[in-house]
XYZ file of C-alpha atoms in Angstrom:
606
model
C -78.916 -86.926 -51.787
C -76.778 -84.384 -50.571
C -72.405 -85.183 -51.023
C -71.056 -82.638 -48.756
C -67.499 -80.942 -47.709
C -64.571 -80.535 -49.819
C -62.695 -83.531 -51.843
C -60.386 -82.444 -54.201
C -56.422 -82.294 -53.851
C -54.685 -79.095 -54.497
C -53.369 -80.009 -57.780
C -55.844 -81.465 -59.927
C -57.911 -84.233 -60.553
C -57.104 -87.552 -58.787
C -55.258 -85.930 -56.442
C -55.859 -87.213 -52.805
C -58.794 -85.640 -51.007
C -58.988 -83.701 -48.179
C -62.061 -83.023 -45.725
C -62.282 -79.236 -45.235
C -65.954 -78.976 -44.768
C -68.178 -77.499 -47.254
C -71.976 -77.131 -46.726
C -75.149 -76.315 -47.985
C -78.657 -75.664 -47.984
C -81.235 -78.053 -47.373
C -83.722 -78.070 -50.600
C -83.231 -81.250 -51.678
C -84.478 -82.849 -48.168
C -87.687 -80.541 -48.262
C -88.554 -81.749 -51.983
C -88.563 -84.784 -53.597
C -85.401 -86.374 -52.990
C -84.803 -88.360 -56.176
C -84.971 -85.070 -58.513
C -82.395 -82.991 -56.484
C -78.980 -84.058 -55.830
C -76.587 -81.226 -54.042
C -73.277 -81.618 -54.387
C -70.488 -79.141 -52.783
C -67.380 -78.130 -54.942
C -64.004 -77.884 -53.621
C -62.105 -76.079 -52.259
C -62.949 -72.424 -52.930
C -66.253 -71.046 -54.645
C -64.800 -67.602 -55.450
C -66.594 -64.616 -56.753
C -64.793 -64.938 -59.681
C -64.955 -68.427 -61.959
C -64.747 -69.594 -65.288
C -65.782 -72.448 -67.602
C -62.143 -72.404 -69.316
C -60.907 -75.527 -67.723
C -57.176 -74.357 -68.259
C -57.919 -70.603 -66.278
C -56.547 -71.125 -62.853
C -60.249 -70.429 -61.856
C -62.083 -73.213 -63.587
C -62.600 -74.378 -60.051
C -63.448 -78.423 -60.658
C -66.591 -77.376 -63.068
C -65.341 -79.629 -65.610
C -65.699 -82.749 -63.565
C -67.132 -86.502 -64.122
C -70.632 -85.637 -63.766
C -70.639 -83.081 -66.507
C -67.487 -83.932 -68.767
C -65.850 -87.340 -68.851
C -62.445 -88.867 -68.767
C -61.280 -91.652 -71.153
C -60.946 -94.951 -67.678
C -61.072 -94.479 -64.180
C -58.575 -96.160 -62.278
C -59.360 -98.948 -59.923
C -57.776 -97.974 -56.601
C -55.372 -99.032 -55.551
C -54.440 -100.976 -58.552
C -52.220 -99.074 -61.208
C -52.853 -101.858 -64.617
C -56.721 -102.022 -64.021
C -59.756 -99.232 -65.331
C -63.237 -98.842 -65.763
C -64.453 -98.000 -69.233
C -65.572 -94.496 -69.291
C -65.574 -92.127 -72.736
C -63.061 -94.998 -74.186
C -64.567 -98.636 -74.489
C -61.537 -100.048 -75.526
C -57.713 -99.288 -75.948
C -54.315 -101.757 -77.038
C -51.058 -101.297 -77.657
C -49.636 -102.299 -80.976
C -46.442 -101.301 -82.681
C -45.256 -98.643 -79.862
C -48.843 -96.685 -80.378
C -51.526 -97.156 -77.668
C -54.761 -97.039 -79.520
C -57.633 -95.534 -77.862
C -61.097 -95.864 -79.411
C -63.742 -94.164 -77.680
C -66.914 -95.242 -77.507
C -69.552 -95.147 -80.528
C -72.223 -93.716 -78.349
C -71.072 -90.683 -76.541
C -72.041 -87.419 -77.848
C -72.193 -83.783 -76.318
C -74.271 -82.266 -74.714
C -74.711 -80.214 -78.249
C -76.305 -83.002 -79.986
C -72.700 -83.831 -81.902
C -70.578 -87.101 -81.282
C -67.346 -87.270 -79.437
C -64.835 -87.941 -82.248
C -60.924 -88.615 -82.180
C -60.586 -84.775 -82.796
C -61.834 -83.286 -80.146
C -59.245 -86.323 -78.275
C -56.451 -85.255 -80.379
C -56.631 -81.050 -79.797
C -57.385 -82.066 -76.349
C -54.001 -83.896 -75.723
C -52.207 -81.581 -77.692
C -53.449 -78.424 -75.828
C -52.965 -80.147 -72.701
C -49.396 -79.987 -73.369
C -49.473 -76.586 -73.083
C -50.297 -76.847 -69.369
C -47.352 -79.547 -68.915
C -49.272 -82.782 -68.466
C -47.788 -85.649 -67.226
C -48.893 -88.201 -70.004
C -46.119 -86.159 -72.438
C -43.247 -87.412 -71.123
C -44.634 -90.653 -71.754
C -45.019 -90.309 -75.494
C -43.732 -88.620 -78.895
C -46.451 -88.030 -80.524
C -50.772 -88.321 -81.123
C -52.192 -88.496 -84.332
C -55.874 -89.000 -85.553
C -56.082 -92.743 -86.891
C -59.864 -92.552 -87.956
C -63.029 -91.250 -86.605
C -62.905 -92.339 -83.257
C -59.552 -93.625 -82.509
C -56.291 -91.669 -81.752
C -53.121 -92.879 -81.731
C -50.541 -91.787 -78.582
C -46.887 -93.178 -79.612
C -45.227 -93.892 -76.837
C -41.462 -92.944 -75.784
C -39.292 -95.901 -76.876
C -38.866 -98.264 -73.515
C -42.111 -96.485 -72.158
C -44.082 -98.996 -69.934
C -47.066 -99.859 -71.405
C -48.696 -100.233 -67.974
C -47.920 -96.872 -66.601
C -48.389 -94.676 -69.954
C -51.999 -96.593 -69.791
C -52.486 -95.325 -66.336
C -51.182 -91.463 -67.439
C -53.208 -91.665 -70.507
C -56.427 -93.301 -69.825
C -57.061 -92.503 -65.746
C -55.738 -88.485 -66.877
C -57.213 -87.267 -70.107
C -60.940 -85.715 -70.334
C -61.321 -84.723 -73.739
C -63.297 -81.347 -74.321
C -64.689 -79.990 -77.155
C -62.536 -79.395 -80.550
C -65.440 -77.123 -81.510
C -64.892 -75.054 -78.543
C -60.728 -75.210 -77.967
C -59.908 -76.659 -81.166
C -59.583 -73.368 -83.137
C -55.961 -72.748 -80.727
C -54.704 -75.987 -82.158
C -52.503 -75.393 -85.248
C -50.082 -78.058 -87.240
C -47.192 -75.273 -86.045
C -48.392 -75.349 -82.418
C -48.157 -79.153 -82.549
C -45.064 -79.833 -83.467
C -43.859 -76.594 -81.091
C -45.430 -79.575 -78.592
C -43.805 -83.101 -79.450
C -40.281 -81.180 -79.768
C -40.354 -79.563 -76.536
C -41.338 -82.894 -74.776
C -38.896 -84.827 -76.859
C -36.657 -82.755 -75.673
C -37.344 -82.629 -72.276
C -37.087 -86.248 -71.802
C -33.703 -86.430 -73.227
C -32.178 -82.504 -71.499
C -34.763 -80.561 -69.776
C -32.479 -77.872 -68.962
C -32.244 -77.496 -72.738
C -35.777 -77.559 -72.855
C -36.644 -74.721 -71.393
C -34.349 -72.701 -73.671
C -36.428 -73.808 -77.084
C -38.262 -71.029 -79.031
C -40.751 -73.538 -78.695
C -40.822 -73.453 -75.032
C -41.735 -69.479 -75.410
C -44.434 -69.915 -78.083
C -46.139 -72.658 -76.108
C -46.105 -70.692 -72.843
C -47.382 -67.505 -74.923
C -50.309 -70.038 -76.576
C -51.047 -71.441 -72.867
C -51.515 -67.638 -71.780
C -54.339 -67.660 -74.928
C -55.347 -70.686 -73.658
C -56.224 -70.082 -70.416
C -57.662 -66.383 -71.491
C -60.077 -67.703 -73.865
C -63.590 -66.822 -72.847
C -65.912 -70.024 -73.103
C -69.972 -68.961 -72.191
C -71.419 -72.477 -72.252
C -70.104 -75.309 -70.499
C -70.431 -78.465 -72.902
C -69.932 -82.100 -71.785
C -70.723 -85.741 -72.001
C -71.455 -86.898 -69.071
C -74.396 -87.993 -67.080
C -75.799 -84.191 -66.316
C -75.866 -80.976 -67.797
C -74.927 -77.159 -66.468
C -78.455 -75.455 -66.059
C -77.375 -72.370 -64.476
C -74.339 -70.952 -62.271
C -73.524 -68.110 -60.310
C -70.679 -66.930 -57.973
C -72.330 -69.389 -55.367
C -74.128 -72.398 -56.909
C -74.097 -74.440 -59.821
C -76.988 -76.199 -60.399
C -77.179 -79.343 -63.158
C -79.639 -81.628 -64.147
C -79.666 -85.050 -65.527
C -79.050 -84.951 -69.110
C -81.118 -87.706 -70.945
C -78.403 -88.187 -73.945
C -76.177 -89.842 -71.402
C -75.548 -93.596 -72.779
C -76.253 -94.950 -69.241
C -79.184 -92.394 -68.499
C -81.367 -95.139 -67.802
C -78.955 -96.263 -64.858
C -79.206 -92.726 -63.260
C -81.814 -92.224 -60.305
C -81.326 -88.232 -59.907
C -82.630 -85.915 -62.121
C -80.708 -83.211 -61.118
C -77.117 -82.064 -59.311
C -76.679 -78.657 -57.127
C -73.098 -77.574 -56.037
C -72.684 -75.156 -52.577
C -70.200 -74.574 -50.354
C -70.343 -73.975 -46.654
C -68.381 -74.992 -43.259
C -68.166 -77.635 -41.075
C -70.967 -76.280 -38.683
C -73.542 -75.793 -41.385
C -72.865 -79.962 -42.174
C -73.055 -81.467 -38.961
C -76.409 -80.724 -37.875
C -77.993 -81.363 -41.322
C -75.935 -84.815 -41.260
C -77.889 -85.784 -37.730
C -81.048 -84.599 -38.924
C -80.974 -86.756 -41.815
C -81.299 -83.635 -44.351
C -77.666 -84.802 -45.641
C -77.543 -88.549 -46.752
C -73.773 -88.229 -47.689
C -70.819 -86.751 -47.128
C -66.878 -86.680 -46.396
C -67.123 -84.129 -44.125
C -64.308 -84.213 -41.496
C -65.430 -85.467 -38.226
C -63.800 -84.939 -35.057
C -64.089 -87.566 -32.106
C -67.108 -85.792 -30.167
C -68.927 -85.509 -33.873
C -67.940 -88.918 -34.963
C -69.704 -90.987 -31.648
C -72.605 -88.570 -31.519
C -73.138 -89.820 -35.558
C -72.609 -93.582 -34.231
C -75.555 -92.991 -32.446
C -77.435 -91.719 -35.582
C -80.453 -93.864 -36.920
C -79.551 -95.000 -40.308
C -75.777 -93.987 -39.550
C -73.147 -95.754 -41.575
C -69.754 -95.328 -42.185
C -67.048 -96.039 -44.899
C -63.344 -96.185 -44.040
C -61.861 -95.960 -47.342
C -58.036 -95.983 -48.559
C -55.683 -93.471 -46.487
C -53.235 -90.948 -47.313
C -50.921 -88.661 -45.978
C -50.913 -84.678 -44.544
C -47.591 -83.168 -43.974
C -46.019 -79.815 -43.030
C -43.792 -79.019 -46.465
C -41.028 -76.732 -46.069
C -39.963 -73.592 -48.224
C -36.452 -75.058 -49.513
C -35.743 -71.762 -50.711
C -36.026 -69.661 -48.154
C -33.663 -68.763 -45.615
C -33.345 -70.184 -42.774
C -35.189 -72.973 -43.797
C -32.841 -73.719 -47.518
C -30.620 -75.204 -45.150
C -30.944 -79.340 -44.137
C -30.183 -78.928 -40.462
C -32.453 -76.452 -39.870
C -35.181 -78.552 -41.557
C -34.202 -81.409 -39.417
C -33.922 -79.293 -36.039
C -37.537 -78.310 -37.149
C -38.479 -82.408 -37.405
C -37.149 -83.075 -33.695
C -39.401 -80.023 -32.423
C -42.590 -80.523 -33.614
C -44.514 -83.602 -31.831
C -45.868 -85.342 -35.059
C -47.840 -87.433 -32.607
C -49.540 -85.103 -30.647
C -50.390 -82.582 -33.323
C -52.039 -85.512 -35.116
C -53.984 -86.796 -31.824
C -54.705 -83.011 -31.471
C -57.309 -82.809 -34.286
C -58.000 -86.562 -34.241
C -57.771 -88.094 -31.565
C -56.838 -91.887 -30.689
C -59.990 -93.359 -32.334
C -59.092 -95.072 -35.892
C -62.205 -93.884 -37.135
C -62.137 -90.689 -36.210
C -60.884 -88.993 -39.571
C -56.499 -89.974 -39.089
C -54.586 -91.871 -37.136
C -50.859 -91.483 -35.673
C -48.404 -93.644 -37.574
C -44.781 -92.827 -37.726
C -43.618 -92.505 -41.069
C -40.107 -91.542 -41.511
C -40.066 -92.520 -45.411
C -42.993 -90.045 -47.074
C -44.710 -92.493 -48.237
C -48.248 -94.211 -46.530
C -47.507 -96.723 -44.163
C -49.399 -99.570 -46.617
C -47.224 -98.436 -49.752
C -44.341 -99.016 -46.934
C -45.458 -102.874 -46.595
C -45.631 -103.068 -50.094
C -42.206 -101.287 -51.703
C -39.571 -101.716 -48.624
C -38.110 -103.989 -46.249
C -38.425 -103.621 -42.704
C -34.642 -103.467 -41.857
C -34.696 -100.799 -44.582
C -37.094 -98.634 -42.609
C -35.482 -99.061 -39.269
C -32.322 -97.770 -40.829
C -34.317 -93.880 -41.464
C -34.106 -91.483 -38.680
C -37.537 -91.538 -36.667
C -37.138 -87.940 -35.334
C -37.933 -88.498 -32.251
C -38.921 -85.212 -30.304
C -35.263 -83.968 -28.667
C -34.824 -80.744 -28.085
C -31.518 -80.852 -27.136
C -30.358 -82.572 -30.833
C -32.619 -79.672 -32.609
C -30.632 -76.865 -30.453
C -26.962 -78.213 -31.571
C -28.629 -78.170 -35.042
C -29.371 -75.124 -34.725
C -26.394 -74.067 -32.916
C -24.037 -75.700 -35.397
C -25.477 -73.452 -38.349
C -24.818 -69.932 -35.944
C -28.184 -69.653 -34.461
C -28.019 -68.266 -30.809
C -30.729 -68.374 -28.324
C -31.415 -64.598 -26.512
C -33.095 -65.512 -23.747
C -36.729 -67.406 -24.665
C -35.902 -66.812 -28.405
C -33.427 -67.787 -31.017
C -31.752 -65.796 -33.071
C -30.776 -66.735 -36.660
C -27.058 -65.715 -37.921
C -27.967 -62.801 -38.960
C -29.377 -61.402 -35.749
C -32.960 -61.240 -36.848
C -35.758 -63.592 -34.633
C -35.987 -66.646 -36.334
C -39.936 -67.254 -36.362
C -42.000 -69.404 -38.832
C -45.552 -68.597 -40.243
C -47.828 -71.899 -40.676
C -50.016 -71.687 -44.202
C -53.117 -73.066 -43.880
C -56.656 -73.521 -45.513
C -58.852 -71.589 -43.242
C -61.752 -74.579 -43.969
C -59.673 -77.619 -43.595
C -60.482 -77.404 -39.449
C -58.705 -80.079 -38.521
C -55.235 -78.916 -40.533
C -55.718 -75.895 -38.320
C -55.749 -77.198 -35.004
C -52.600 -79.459 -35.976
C -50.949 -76.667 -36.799
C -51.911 -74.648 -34.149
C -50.731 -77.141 -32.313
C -47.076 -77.767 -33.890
C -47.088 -73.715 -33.167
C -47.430 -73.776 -29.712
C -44.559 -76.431 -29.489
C -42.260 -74.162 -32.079
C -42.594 -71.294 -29.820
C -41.912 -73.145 -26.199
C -38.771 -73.955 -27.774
C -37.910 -70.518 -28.864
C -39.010 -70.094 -32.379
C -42.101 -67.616 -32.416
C -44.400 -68.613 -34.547
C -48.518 -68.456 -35.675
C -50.910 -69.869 -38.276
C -52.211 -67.817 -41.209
C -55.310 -69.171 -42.069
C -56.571 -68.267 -45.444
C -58.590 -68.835 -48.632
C -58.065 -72.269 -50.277
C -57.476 -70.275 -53.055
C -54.861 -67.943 -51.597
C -53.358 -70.672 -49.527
C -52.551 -73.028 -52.905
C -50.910 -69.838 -54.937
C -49.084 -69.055 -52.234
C -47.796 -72.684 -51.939
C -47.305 -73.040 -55.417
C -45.515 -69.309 -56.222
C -43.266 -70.444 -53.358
C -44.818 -67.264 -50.812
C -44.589 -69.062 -47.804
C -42.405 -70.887 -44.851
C -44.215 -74.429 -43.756
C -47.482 -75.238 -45.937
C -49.718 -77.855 -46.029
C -50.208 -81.269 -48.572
C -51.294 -83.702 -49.149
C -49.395 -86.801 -50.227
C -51.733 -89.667 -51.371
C -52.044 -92.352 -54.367
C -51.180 -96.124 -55.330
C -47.977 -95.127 -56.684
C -45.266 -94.746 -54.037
C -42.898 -93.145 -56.892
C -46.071 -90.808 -57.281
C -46.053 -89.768 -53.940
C -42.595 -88.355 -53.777
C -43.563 -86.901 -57.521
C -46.352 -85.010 -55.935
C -44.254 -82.319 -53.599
C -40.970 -83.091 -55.361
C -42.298 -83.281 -59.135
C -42.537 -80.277 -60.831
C -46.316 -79.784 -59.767
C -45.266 -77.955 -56.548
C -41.256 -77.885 -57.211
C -40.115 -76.156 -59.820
C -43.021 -75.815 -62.135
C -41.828 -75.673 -65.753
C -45.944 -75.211 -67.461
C -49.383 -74.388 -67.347
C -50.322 -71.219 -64.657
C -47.372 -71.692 -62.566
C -44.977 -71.614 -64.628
C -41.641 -70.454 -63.530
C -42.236 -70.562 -59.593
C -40.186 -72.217 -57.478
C -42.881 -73.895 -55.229
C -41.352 -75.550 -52.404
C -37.859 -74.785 -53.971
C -36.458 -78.169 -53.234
C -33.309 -78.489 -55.263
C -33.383 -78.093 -58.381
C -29.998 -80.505 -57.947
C -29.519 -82.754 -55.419
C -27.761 -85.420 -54.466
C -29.877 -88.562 -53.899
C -29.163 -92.039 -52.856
C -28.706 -94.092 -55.620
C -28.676 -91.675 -57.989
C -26.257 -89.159 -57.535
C -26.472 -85.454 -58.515
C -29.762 -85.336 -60.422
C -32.377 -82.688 -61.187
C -34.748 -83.741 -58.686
C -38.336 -82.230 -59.971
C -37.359 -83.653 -63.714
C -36.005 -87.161 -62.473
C -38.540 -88.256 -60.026
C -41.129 -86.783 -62.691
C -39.779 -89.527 -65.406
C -39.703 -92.690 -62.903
C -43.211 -92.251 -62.432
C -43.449 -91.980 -66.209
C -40.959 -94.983 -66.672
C -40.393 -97.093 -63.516
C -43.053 -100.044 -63.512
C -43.841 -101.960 -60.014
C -41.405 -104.672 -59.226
C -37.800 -104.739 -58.166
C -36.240 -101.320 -59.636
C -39.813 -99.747 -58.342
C -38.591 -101.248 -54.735
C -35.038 -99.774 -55.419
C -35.938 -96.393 -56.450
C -38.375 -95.786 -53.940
C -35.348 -96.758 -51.043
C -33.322 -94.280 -53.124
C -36.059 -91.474 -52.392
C -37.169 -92.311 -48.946
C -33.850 -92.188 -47.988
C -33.463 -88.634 -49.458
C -36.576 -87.752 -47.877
C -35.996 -88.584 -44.406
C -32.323 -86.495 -44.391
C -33.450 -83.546 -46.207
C -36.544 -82.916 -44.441
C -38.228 -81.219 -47.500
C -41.571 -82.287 -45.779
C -42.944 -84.085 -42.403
C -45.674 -86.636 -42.644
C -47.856 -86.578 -39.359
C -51.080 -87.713 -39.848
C -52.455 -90.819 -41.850
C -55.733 -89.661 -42.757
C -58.841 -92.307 -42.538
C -61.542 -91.226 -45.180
C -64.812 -90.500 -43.249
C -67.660 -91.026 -45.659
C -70.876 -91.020 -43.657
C -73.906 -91.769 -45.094
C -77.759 -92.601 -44.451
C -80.203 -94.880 -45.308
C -83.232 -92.716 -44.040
C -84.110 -91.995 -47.354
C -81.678 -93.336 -50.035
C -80.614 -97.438 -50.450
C -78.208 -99.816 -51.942
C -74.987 -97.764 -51.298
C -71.694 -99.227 -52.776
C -71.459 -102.512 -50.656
C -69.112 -102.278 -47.400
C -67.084 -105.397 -46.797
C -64.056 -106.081 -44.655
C -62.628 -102.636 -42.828
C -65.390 -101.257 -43.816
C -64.944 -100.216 -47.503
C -64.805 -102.422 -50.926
C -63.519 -101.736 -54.359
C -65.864 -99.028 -55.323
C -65.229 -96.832 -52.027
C -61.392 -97.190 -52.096
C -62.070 -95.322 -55.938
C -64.444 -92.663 -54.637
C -62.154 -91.965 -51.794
C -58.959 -92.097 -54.438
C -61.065 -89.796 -57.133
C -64.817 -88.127 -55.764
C -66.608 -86.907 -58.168
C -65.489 -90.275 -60.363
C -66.705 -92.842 -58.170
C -69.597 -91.171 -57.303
C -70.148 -90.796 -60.653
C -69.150 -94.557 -61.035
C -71.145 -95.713 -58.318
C -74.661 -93.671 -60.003
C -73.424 -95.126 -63.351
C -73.606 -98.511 -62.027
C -76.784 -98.245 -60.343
C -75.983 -97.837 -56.646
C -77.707 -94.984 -54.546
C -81.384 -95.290 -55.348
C -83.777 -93.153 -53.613
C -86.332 -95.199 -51.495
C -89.827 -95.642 -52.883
């Protein structure tokens, strides 16, 4: 079986995916099918990787068919999980208990204990995970149980989902010689801290020493990669990585592959393997003419799994574009609609769909968290070009002849960042280029490395970026681009960039003057679903739609075609043409494929 084209977000695991197209060679078709299974990494297979998973170019290695988590989430639920490394977990006097399970070892031969948990946890606070502002504390309770305390009034339901769905332990015998009693308690003050004055955080001694340990961290030189999962690193190099079913596994006996490759390749290297039946799986994007030529296919199938959202983000800090009306000008200008039919087209199948959104989140979590007279209150920004030019005007921009002119006399022209291998990105944005500059403002795509593209985003080098805005969580999806992953970041390798630059203060609905990276950070930490959930997430779309810090225009539909030529029982399709176990590979890749083996599904044919 070959999984093909790229699936990871641009922040980390369980981040919504993204078709780019990735490819690769076609060994396993020419051999025995049920020993090879290639799989393609995303998003960029540089010349230069490592095994560290805290080095910015750990590159997904660590992933769920090498090194576990503790649950997987069930998409789109946020209170339900499979069972992974943990078997069982309750909460009892303010501590969440998490045992893990009394069969998992390492790949070493040694068993997964509460330690290698424990340093784990406390060294991912280094990096700024999100499960810290949910507690105060982790401590070892015995052998394989470790105790999280949570924040007092901390949600049970959501610190499970940070906790649980986030957290893949790695070895203490590897990392564990960074963790210190000193650099511990450096940890719990600075997030106790944080949750009560994170301006004041940032100050703390504490906050210095844990950003010089992170820099350690992420230096430390690691030459074997050593995990728990269901296959084992045989060999790597600056363009493969090939594993191979690792018999220590608990499940092994569920697993039909003996092996797992990892390539990387475009779009055009897929497609023709995909109709010739050497691929048996993939996400790859596909356009309208590809998608009814694979309809045709023998053995063709598709899954249409849970949706999620691209959208142009916006440099906040940047002149012109630090100011609202500008932002907003830019919103009546580009045709949301026809950039998204541009690259997709008007079949629902056909990799995303045109729905307005005017709130930033999907249109489902829409249904779900608002009311319709709510919605039809936001601003649709409808293309009009004569509202963007008295925008524009109103803030001293002049047009000189074709072109305008920002206050200071200069050309005002925008540069589109993109992901040179996410195609259909490309020709949106192309596309919302060509409309920029018939209105007056010159401006191009850069198309660049994955790699290259994300720092840029992310160090805050750039005008109007791409995202990706995805999850179960509404509150979540504003976190994503407003949270201090891509605002603001206060840890781990960004640390100190200004990202989008969106704030830090602003005034939102509801709310008032607030630090906007730090407070829509803690409602996802704090704000359970039911009515304040439904309030907050009016108080943010309605920030959203006036400040323009980002433009959804495309809904995407996740393409997963695959074949029965050679492999059977895939993850059942029911209704719309996905189930339970599809909506969580689409939600997390590499852990529902991993999942889906784990559970038997995918079984070469005799």
């Amino acid at each position: 079986m070959l999984v093909t084209a790229c699936t990871a977000g641009t922040a980390g695991g369980g981040s919504p995916a993204k078709n780019s197209g990735n490819a690769g060679g076609t060994d396993a078709a020419g051999g025995d099918s049920s020993k090879v299974l290639t799989f393609f990494p995303c998003c960029s297979w540089n010349t230069t990787w490592s095994f560290n998973p805290y080095n910015v170019n750990q590159l997904g290695i660590q992933n769920d068919f090498i090194t576990m988590r503790l649950a997987i989430a069930k998409a789109p639920s946020l209170t339900e999980f499979v069972p992974q490394l943990a078997d069982k977990w309750a909460v009892e006097n303010g501590k969440l208990n998490v045992h893990l399970r009394d069969d998992a070892k390492w790949q070493d031969g040694t068993p997964v204990t509460s330690k290698d948990l424990h340093d784990t946890a406390i060294l991912n606070g280094l990096r700024g995970d999100g499960f810290w502002n949910d507690i105060t504390g982790v401590d070892i309770v015995d052998d394989k149980t470790v105790a999280f305390t949570l924040k007092e009034g901390q949600p049970e339901s959501l610190a499970k989902l940070d906790i649980l769905n986030a957290i893949r332990p790695y070895p203490s015998s590897v990392y564990g010689q960074l963790v210190t009693d000193e650099l511990k308690q450096d940890v719990i003050k600075y997030f106790r801290t944080l949750q009560q004055n994170p301006e004041q955080a940032t100050k703390l001694a504490e906050a210095r020493r844990m950003g010089d340990a992170f820099k350690n961290l992420a230096a430390l030189k690691v030459d074997k990669l050593i995990g728990n999962g269901p296959f084992r690193l045989e060999n790597i190099t600056t363009k493969e990585a090939k594993l191979v079913k690792w018999d220590g596994f608990w499940d092994a006996d569920q697993i039909k592959f003996a092996g797992i490759r990892y390539l990387n390749g475009s779009n055009q290297t897929v497609y023709p393997q995909l109709f010739s039946g050497n691929v048996h799986l993939s996400n790859v994007y596909m356009p309208p003419p590809i998608l009814n030529r694979w309809k045709t296919t023998p053995n063709s199938n598709t899954a249409l799994s849970l949706g999620f959202g691209f959208a142009i983000v916006f440099n906040s800090n940047q002149k012109p574009l630090d100011s609202k009306a500008v932002r907003q000008a830019l919103a009546y200008v580009i045709p949301r609609q026809q950039i998204s039919e541009a690259a997709y087209g008007t079949d629902d199948a056909a990799g995303g769909t045109w729905k307005e959104v005017s709130t930033g989140i999907s249109p489902t979590l829409e249904e779900l968290y608002l009311k319709p007279e709510q919605i039809e209150q936001l601003n649709k920004y409808p293309v009009d070009a004569a509202k963007a030019t008295e925008l524009l005007q109103g803030e001293g921009f002049t047009k000189k002849g074709d072109q305008w002119m920002k206050p200071d006399g200069k050309p005002f022209t925008i540069t589109f960042t993109a992901n040179a291998e996410t195609s259909d990105i490309v020709t949106s944005f192309n596309s919302a280029a060509k409309a920029l500059t018939a209105f007056g403002i010159k401006s191009e795509v850069n198309a660049t490395s994955g790699a290259q593209q994300d720092a840029d985003q992310h160090n805050g080098d750039f005008q109007a970026g791409m995202a990706f805005v995805g999850g179960s969580n509404p509150l979540g999806m504003y976190n994503f681009l407003l949270g201090p992953g891509y605002n603001f970041t206060r840890q781990g390798n960004y640390a100190g960039k200004r990202g989008i630059g969106f704030g830090p203060k602003k005034n939102v609905p509801g709310l008032g003057e607030v630090d906007v990276a730090s407070t829509i950070d803690r409602q996802v930490r704090t704000v359970e679903p039911g009515e304040e959930m439904n309030k907050q997430v009016w108080n943010w779309a309605q920030l959203v739609n006036e400040e323009v810090p980002y433009i959804w225009y495309a809904t995407k539909v996740y393409q997963f075609p695959f074949s029965t030529k050679d492999f059977t029982n895939w993850p059942p399709l029911g209704e719309n043409n996905t189930s339970e176990l599809w909506d969580i590979i689409s939600a997390d890749m590499t852990g529902g494929l991993s999942l889906a083996m784990q559970q038997g599904y995918i079984t070469p044919k005799p």
